[in-house]
Amino acid sequence: MMNGIRKGITRRRGACEPCKARKTRCDGGNPCMHCRRKDSPCIYSQGPASARSISTPSRLSPALSLFERDPDLPLQHSISPQGWMETIAPESLDLC
């Protein structure tokens, strides 16, 4: 990369279908390196992004409803693979 200008191959965000099926790293080319070597069709899905992630409001709604009922509940701070989180401290919940 020279002077901040990118030249060359444009890459796709996700892997092609054959690479997903083989669980191999896809270089995002058209065709990708693996499909080119195997002389097979390189097909990229046009579907929406992964359905694995759950939207933030639906993840937060249980804790939010508890906090709305009792805003004096102590919060517990933690860092997870998804990022910074604030949760209600378990010892402050009356589970019985």
XYZ file of C-alpha atoms in Angstrom:
96
model
C 0.000 0.000 0.000
C 1.511 3.314 -1.071
C 0.362 6.723 0.194
C -2.764 5.195 1.768
C -4.201 4.088 -1.591
C -5.224 0.433 -1.853
C -4.703 -1.244 -5.178
C -5.090 -4.823 -6.244
C -7.569 -7.537 -5.468
C -10.883 -6.592 -3.908
C -11.864 -9.013 -1.183
C -15.218 -10.195 0.070
C -16.185 -10.220 3.736
C -17.173 -13.865 4.051
C -15.931 -17.199 2.801
C -17.261 -18.857 -0.327
C -19.611 -21.814 0.096
C -16.985 -24.503 -0.740
C -14.535 -23.031 1.823
C -17.301 -22.921 4.441
C -18.111 -26.560 3.738
C -14.424 -27.573 3.934
C -13.922 -25.273 6.949
C -10.866 -23.734 5.332
C -9.732 -20.138 5.262
C -11.009 -18.351 2.164
C -8.949 -15.526 0.684
C -12.090 -13.838 -0.653
C -10.914 -13.790 -4.249
C -13.163 -14.523 -7.193
C -12.395 -17.374 -7.558
C -10.586 -17.952 -4.278
C -7.275 -19.787 -4.137
C -8.812 -23.088 -2.931
C -11.485 -23.167 -5.647
C -8.933 -22.164 -8.284
C -6.635 -25.047 -7.242
C -9.498 -27.558 -7.277
C -10.929 -26.057 -10.481
C -14.342 -25.898 -8.824
C -17.035 -23.193 -8.879
C -16.464 -20.462 -6.301
C -19.886 -19.363 -5.048
C -20.508 -16.625 -2.482
C -23.883 -16.468 -0.781
C -25.806 -13.228 -1.067
C -27.722 -13.841 2.161
C -27.800 -11.651 5.244
C -25.030 -11.601 7.838
C -24.714 -14.412 10.347
C -27.838 -15.130 12.362
C -25.705 -16.155 15.347
C -25.598 -12.730 16.927
C -28.551 -11.726 19.051
C -29.591 -8.115 18.990
C -28.539 -6.021 21.963
C -32.070 -5.126 23.165
C -33.122 -8.782 23.401
C -29.929 -9.650 25.325
C -30.426 -6.785 27.743
C -34.172 -7.005 28.339
C -34.066 -9.494 31.289
C -31.489 -7.437 33.226
C -33.168 -4.181 32.262
C -36.559 -5.313 33.557
C -34.988 -6.284 36.906
C -33.202 -2.949 37.115
C -36.389 -1.043 36.269
C -38.185 -2.789 39.147
C -35.388 -2.001 41.634
C -32.948 0.705 40.426
C -30.928 0.373 43.667
C -29.596 -3.074 42.700
C -25.778 -3.077 42.656
C -24.205 -3.548 39.237
C -21.358 -5.934 38.501
C -18.932 -4.910 35.751
C -17.313 -7.531 33.547
C -15.586 -7.908 30.217
C -16.713 -10.739 27.974
C -15.731 -11.791 24.440
C -18.607 -9.585 23.233
C -17.238 -6.556 25.084
C -17.957 -4.520 28.197
C -21.044 -5.529 30.153
C -22.862 -4.363 33.247
C -24.953 -6.986 34.979
C -26.858 -7.124 38.205
C -24.705 -8.653 40.933
C -25.970 -12.229 41.591
C -25.857 -11.812 45.375
C -28.371 -8.963 45.131
C -31.078 -11.110 43.526
C -33.718 -12.732 45.693
C -34.129 -16.093 43.966
C -36.182 -17.792 46.707
